[in-house]
Amino acid sequence: MWAFCIYDKTKNTFFLSRDRFGIKPLYYYFDGDKFIFASELKAIRQHNPDMSISESAVNFFFYQKYIGDDLTIFKNCCKLRPSENLLFDLNRKKIARTKYYHLEQEISKHQDTPIKEKLEKIEEAIIDAVQKRLVADVPVGSFLSGGIDSSLISAIIARDKKDFDTFSIGFKDESYNELDFSRIAAEHIKTAHHYEYLDIDQALIEYTIQNMDEPFGDSSVFPTYLLSKITRQKVTVSLSGDAGDEVFGGYDTYKAYKLARYVPRPIIKLSKYLIDLLPPSDKKVTLAFK
């Protein structure tokens, strides 16, 4: 993963690049004259504090709960998309963006590969990815929720690294709490397990929001921040199972959508009507409800 800029003194150009999947952020501001780039929007605002809000970005946020594509919350300020390079000519004041990697093409290459071979390659890739990230000069641990993704990552680590540290966050609301699962997983793979219960107060909310570059509608940012905070007390680097649900379709919503295709539409419409009659709740909903 990367986000960098190279200045070519001979051609008087900036070359910016962002990694294939956009793990590292890279923003830039250009108003036809001034060009500013940084890995955080806050840094750009330091040099240009009077930026106005982008209405397109606000609309995107209320629709998707985040600001995607190359939009940012500010006008004339963009994200460099994943897998993109940018060349800025300081003499001509011109920007050229190019895409150097296409995930869709990689997927199409393997459409005809047998399932068994795909599974073997996926297993090899995951193990290789984890092992490469264990090569570090600082202590390494792992987030462990007890779910499939983080448990798999932690189990792979446990093959080569004994008594390493794992970390979890607990919730006082039992519908969200997964500490029992994380304890079972930690005991099974024999890790030194650490956890705390999430306690959200006004100070935490304000501090977390102040450190966000732009609006983000996923409340998991709060437990993730606290989890990272307790993790940092023991280790410098922590692996996680993030994106496993997105890549492998693990969310209950995906499963519910798949099942819904076999349910007659009149029944779906009736179910929607009945569900709308239920009182609002902030409890975690089950697959049966979805």
Short mmCIF file of C-alpha atoms in Angstrom, two decimals:
data_model
loop_
_atom_site.label_atom_id
_atom_site.label_comp_id
_atom_site.label_asym_id
_atom_site.label_seq_id
_atom_site.Cartn_x
_atom_site.Cartn_y
_atom_site.Cartn_z
CA MET A 1 0.00 0.00 0.00
CA TRP A 2 1.24 3.47 -0.78
CA ALA A 3 0.47 7.11 -1.37
CA PHE A 4 3.36 9.24 -2.57
CA CYS A 5 4.50 12.14 -4.71
CA ILE A 6 7.66 12.44 -6.81
CA TYR A 7 8.82 15.87 -7.99
CA ASP A 8 10.58 15.90 -11.37
CA LYS A 9 12.84 18.96 -11.25
CA THR A 10 13.74 18.70 -14.94
CA LYS A 11 10.15 18.56 -16.24
CA ASN A 12 8.73 20.59 -13.34
CA THR A 13 5.97 18.05 -12.64
CA PHE A 14 4.47 16.27 -9.67
CA PHE A 15 3.75 12.56 -10.01
CA LEU A 16 1.23 11.26 -7.43
CA SER A 17 0.19 7.63 -7.00
CA ARG A 18 -2.23 5.70 -4.79
CA ASP A 19 -2.15 1.94 -4.14
CA ARG A 20 -4.37 -0.49 -6.03
CA PHE A 21 -7.13 -0.78 -3.42
CA GLY A 22 -6.94 2.69 -1.90
CA ILE A 23 -5.75 1.60 1.53
CA LYS A 24 -3.70 4.78 1.84
CA PRO A 25 -5.65 8.02 1.31
CA LEU A 26 -4.41 10.76 -1.02
CA TYR A 27 -6.20 14.08 -1.51
CA TYR A 28 -5.50 17.06 -3.71
CA TYR A 29 -6.91 20.57 -4.12
CA PHE A 30 -6.78 22.50 -7.38
CA ASP A 31 -8.65 25.72 -8.18
CA GLY A 32 -6.98 26.45 -11.51
CA ASP A 33 -4.01 28.09 -9.85
CA LYS A 34 -3.20 26.61 -6.46
CA PHE A 35 -2.34 22.88 -6.21
CA ILE A 36 -2.12 21.25 -2.77
CA PHE A 37 -1.86 17.54 -1.95
CA ALA A 38 -1.77 15.59 1.31
CA SER A 39 -2.75 12.29 2.93
CA GLU A 40 -5.26 14.13 5.15
CA LEU A 41 -7.85 16.77 4.34
CA LYS A 42 -6.93 18.58 7.55
CA ALA A 43 -3.47 19.28 6.12
CA ILE A 44 -4.98 20.82 2.98
CA ARG A 45 -7.26 23.01 5.09
CA GLN A 46 -4.24 24.35 6.96
CA HIS A 47 -3.07 25.93 3.69
CA ASN A 48 -6.54 26.79 2.39
CA PRO A 49 -8.93 27.34 5.31
CA ASP A 50 -11.76 28.97 3.32
CA MET A 51 -12.84 25.94 1.27
CA SER A 52 -16.59 25.66 0.72
CA ILE A 53 -18.78 22.58 1.14
CA SER A 54 -19.51 20.42 -1.91
CA GLU A 55 -23.25 19.87 -2.39
CA SER A 56 -22.57 16.76 -4.50
CA ALA A 57 -20.57 15.25 -1.64
CA VAL A 58 -23.33 16.04 0.87
CA ASN A 59 -25.91 14.33 -1.36
CA PHE A 60 -23.64 11.29 -1.72
CA PHE A 61 -23.16 11.11 2.06
CA PHE A 62 -26.87 11.15 2.88
CA TYR A 63 -27.44 8.44 0.29
CA GLN A 64 -24.53 6.12 1.16
CA LYS A 65 -23.40 7.23 4.67
CA TYR A 66 -19.91 8.00 3.34
CA ILE A 67 -18.37 10.17 0.61
CA GLY A 68 -17.19 7.97 -2.24
CA ASP A 69 -15.76 8.04 -5.73
CA ASP A 70 -13.26 10.91 -6.03
CA LEU A 71 -15.47 13.34 -4.10
CA THR A 72 -14.55 15.03 -0.83
CA ILE A 73 -16.68 17.20 1.42
CA PHE A 74 -15.00 20.31 -0.10
CA LYS A 75 -15.31 21.88 -3.53
CA ASN A 76 -12.22 21.78 -5.79
CA CYS A 77 -10.81 19.04 -3.57
CA CYS A 78 -10.67 15.42 -4.76
CA LYS A 79 -9.53 12.00 -3.73
CA LEU A 80 -7.14 10.21 -6.01
CA ARG A 81 -9.05 7.01 -6.73
CA PRO A 82 -7.58 3.58 -5.92
CA SER A 83 -5.25 2.36 -8.71
CA GLU A 84 -4.75 5.88 -10.05
CA ASN A 85 -1.73 8.01 -10.90
CA LEU A 86 -1.82 11.76 -11.29
CA LEU A 87 0.59 13.99 -13.19
CA PHE A 88 0.50 17.72 -12.47
CA ASP A 89 2.38 20.03 -14.83
CA LEU A 90 3.44 23.09 -12.84
CA ASN A 91 4.21 25.09 -15.99
CA ARG A 92 0.89 24.49 -17.75
CA LYS A 93 -1.17 24.09 -14.56
CA LYS A 94 -2.74 20.91 -15.98
CA ILE A 95 -3.78 17.64 -14.32
CA ALA A 96 -3.76 14.22 -16.01
CA ARG A 97 -5.14 11.16 -14.18
CA THR A 98 -4.64 7.59 -15.37
CA LYS A 99 -5.72 4.18 -14.02
CA TYR A 100 -2.93 1.59 -13.92
CA TYR A 101 -4.78 -1.44 -12.47
CA HIS A 102 -8.22 -2.91 -13.21
CA LEU A 103 -9.60 -5.35 -10.65
CA GLU A 104 -12.37 -6.43 -13.03
CA GLN A 105 -9.77 -7.73 -15.49
CA GLU A 106 -8.10 -9.78 -12.75
CA ILE A 107 -11.44 -11.34 -11.81
CA SER A 108 -12.30 -12.22 -15.42
CA LYS A 109 -8.98 -14.05 -15.80
CA HIS A 110 -10.10 -16.65 -13.23
CA GLN A 111 -13.76 -17.15 -14.19
CA ASP A 112 -13.12 -20.63 -15.56
CA THR A 113 -10.81 -21.79 -12.77
CA PRO A 114 -12.27 -24.80 -10.87
CA ILE A 115 -13.67 -23.97 -7.41
CA LYS A 116 -11.23 -26.31 -5.65
CA GLU A 117 -8.26 -24.58 -7.27
CA LYS A 118 -9.70 -21.15 -6.40
CA LEU A 119 -10.04 -22.16 -2.75
CA GLU A 120 -6.46 -23.43 -2.65
CA LYS A 121 -5.16 -20.19 -4.16
CA ILE A 122 -7.20 -18.08 -1.74
CA GLU A 123 -5.87 -20.05 1.23
CA GLU A 124 -2.29 -19.65 -0.01
CA ALA A 125 -2.79 -15.92 -0.61
CA ILE A 126 -4.25 -15.29 2.87
CA ILE A 127 -1.50 -17.24 4.64
CA ASP A 128 1.19 -15.51 2.58
CA ALA A 129 -0.31 -12.07 3.26
CA VAL A 130 -0.43 -12.67 7.03
CA GLN A 131 3.11 -14.06 7.21
CA LYS A 132 4.53 -11.10 5.28
CA ARG A 133 3.01 -8.69 7.80
CA LEU A 134 4.55 -10.54 10.73
CA VAL A 135 8.00 -9.48 9.53
CA ALA A 136 8.37 -6.43 11.76
CA ASP A 137 10.81 -4.83 14.19
CA VAL A 138 7.96 -3.97 16.58
CA PRO A 139 5.43 -6.05 18.54
CA VAL A 140 2.57 -7.42 16.41
CA GLY A 141 -0.88 -8.47 17.61
CA SER A 142 -4.33 -9.08 16.17
CA PHE A 143 -7.88 -7.85 16.58
CA LEU A 144 -10.12 -10.79 17.53
CA SER A 145 -13.90 -10.46 17.55
CA GLY A 146 -14.59 -14.19 17.47
CA GLY A 147 -16.02 -13.97 13.96
CA ILE A 148 -14.70 -15.97 11.01
CA ASP A 149 -12.40 -13.31 9.54
CA SER A 150 -10.45 -12.14 12.59
CA SER A 151 -10.36 -15.69 14.02
CA LEU A 152 -8.85 -16.99 10.78
CA ILE A 153 -6.17 -14.27 10.73
CA SER A 154 -5.34 -14.88 14.40
CA ALA A 155 -5.20 -18.66 13.90
CA ILE A 156 -2.72 -18.26 11.03
CA ILE A 157 -0.54 -16.08 13.26
CA ALA A 158 -0.76 -18.67 16.03
CA ARG A 159 0.84 -21.29 13.75
CA ASP A 160 4.21 -19.53 13.90
CA LYS A 161 3.93 -17.11 16.81
CA LYS A 162 3.15 -18.44 20.27
CA ASP A 163 1.50 -16.44 23.06
CA PHE A 164 0.92 -13.34 20.96
CA ASP A 165 -1.60 -10.66 21.99
CA THR A 166 -5.19 -10.44 20.71
CA PHE A 167 -7.68 -7.67 21.44
CA SER A 168 -11.46 -7.26 21.60
CA ILE A 169 -14.12 -4.73 22.50
CA GLY A 170 -17.22 -5.73 24.44
CA PHE A 171 -20.67 -4.12 24.43
CA LYS A 172 -23.00 -3.79 27.39
CA ASP A 173 -25.90 -4.33 24.97
CA GLU A 174 -25.95 -8.13 24.63
CA SER A 175 -27.37 -7.97 21.09
CA TYR A 176 -24.00 -6.56 19.96
CA ASN A 177 -21.68 -8.22 22.44
CA GLU A 178 -19.40 -10.93 20.98
CA LEU A 179 -16.88 -11.22 23.79
CA ASP A 180 -17.83 -14.82 24.55
CA PHE A 181 -16.93 -15.80 20.98
CA SER A 182 -13.61 -13.95 21.10
CA ARG A 183 -12.70 -15.62 24.41
CA ILE A 184 -13.48 -19.06 22.95
CA ALA A 185 -11.34 -18.33 19.89
CA ALA A 186 -8.48 -16.92 21.99
CA GLU A 187 -8.52 -19.96 24.28
CA HIS A 188 -8.55 -22.34 21.33
CA ILE A 189 -5.53 -20.78 19.58
CA LYS A 190 -3.84 -19.95 22.92
CA THR A 191 -3.33 -16.18 22.76
CA ALA A 192 -2.88 -13.57 25.48
CA HIS A 193 -6.31 -11.99 25.14
CA HIS A 194 -7.17 -8.42 26.19
CA TYR A 195 -10.54 -6.69 26.12
CA GLU A 196 -12.51 -3.74 27.43
CA TYR A 197 -16.16 -2.79 27.38
CA LEU A 198 -17.16 0.10 25.13
CA ASP A 199 -18.22 3.20 27.04
CA ILE A 200 -19.15 6.06 24.73
CA ASP A 201 -19.23 9.51 26.30
CA GLN A 202 -19.38 13.02 24.86
CA ALA A 203 -15.62 13.48 25.05
CA LEU A 204 -15.01 10.33 22.99
CA ILE A 205 -17.55 11.41 20.38
CA GLU A 206 -16.03 14.88 20.03
CA TYR A 207 -12.46 13.60 19.91
CA THR A 208 -13.26 10.95 17.30
CA ILE A 209 -15.16 13.37 15.07
CA GLN A 210 -12.39 15.97 15.31
CA ASN A 211 -9.95 13.40 13.95
CA MET A 212 -12.12 12.46 10.97
CA ASP A 213 -11.38 14.21 7.69
CA GLU A 214 -14.99 14.23 6.51
CA PRO A 215 -18.44 12.87 7.46
CA PHE A 216 -18.60 9.11 7.94
CA GLY A 217 -21.89 7.45 8.89
CA ASP A 218 -20.66 4.14 10.30
CA SER A 219 -20.88 4.14 14.10
CA SER A 220 -18.27 1.36 14.26
CA VAL A 221 -15.69 4.15 14.18
CA PHE A 222 -16.14 4.48 17.97
CA PRO A 223 -15.41 0.88 19.01
CA THR A 224 -12.64 0.74 16.39
CA TYR A 225 -10.99 3.79 17.93
CA LEU A 226 -11.20 2.36 21.46
CA LEU A 227 -9.98 -1.03 20.28
CA SER A 228 -6.98 0.61 18.62
CA LYS A 229 -6.30 2.59 21.79
CA ILE A 230 -6.13 -0.46 24.07
CA THR A 231 -4.19 -2.38 21.43
CA ARG A 232 -1.51 0.33 21.27
CA GLN A 233 -0.79 -0.19 24.98
CA LYS A 234 0.64 -3.62 24.13
CA VAL A 235 1.67 -3.68 20.47
CA THR A 236 2.57 -1.28 17.69
CA VAL A 237 1.04 -3.21 14.77
CA SER A 238 -2.23 -5.14 14.76
CA LEU A 239 -3.73 -7.27 12.01
CA SER A 240 -7.49 -7.42 11.49
CA GLY A 241 -10.13 -9.25 9.50
CA ASP A 242 -11.50 -6.10 7.88
CA ALA A 243 -13.00 -6.47 4.38
CA GLY A 244 -13.50 -10.21 4.69
CA ASP A 245 -17.28 -9.78 4.70
CA GLU A 246 -17.15 -7.52 1.64
CA VAL A 247 -14.87 -9.83 -0.35
CA PHE A 248 -16.60 -13.11 0.53
CA GLY A 249 -20.21 -11.91 0.97
CA GLY A 250 -20.32 -12.53 4.70
CA TYR A 251 -22.85 -9.93 5.81
CA ASP A 252 -26.29 -11.19 6.83
CA THR A 253 -27.80 -8.67 4.41
CA TYR A 254 -26.17 -10.49 1.49
CA LYS A 255 -27.57 -13.81 2.67
CA ALA A 256 -31.02 -12.29 3.17
CA TYR A 257 -30.96 -10.84 -0.35
CA LYS A 258 -30.05 -14.24 -1.78
CA LEU A 259 -32.92 -15.91 0.08
CA ALA A 260 -35.35 -13.15 -0.90
CA ARG A 261 -34.97 -14.02 -4.58
CA TYR A 262 -36.91 -17.24 -3.92
CA VAL A 263 -39.74 -15.57 -1.98
CA PRO A 264 -42.86 -14.47 -3.95
CA ARG A 265 -43.03 -10.67 -4.29
CA PRO A 266 -46.50 -10.35 -2.66
CA ILE A 267 -45.08 -11.95 0.48
CA ILE A 268 -42.09 -9.57 0.44
CA LYS A 269 -44.44 -6.57 0.12
CA LEU A 270 -46.59 -7.85 2.98
CA SER A 271 -43.48 -8.47 5.12
CA LYS A 272 -42.26 -4.92 4.47
CA TYR A 273 -45.63 -3.54 5.53
CA LEU A 274 -45.62 -5.57 8.75
CA ILE A 275 -42.01 -4.65 9.55
CA ASP A 276 -42.81 -0.95 9.15
CA LEU A 277 -45.36 -1.36 11.94
CA LEU A 278 -42.67 -2.48 14.40
CA PRO A 279 -41.34 0.14 16.85
CA PRO A 280 -37.86 1.60 16.12
CA SER A 281 -34.95 -0.07 17.88
CA ASP A 282 -31.19 0.34 18.10
CA LYS A 283 -30.71 -3.38 18.82
CA LYS A 284 -28.73 -5.54 16.42
CA VAL A 285 -31.11 -7.34 14.07
CA THR A 286 -30.83 -10.99 13.13
CA LEU A 287 -30.74 -12.69 9.74
CA ALA A 288 -34.32 -13.86 10.34
CA PHE A 289 -35.45 -10.24 10.69
CA LYS A 290 -33.53 -9.11 7.57
#
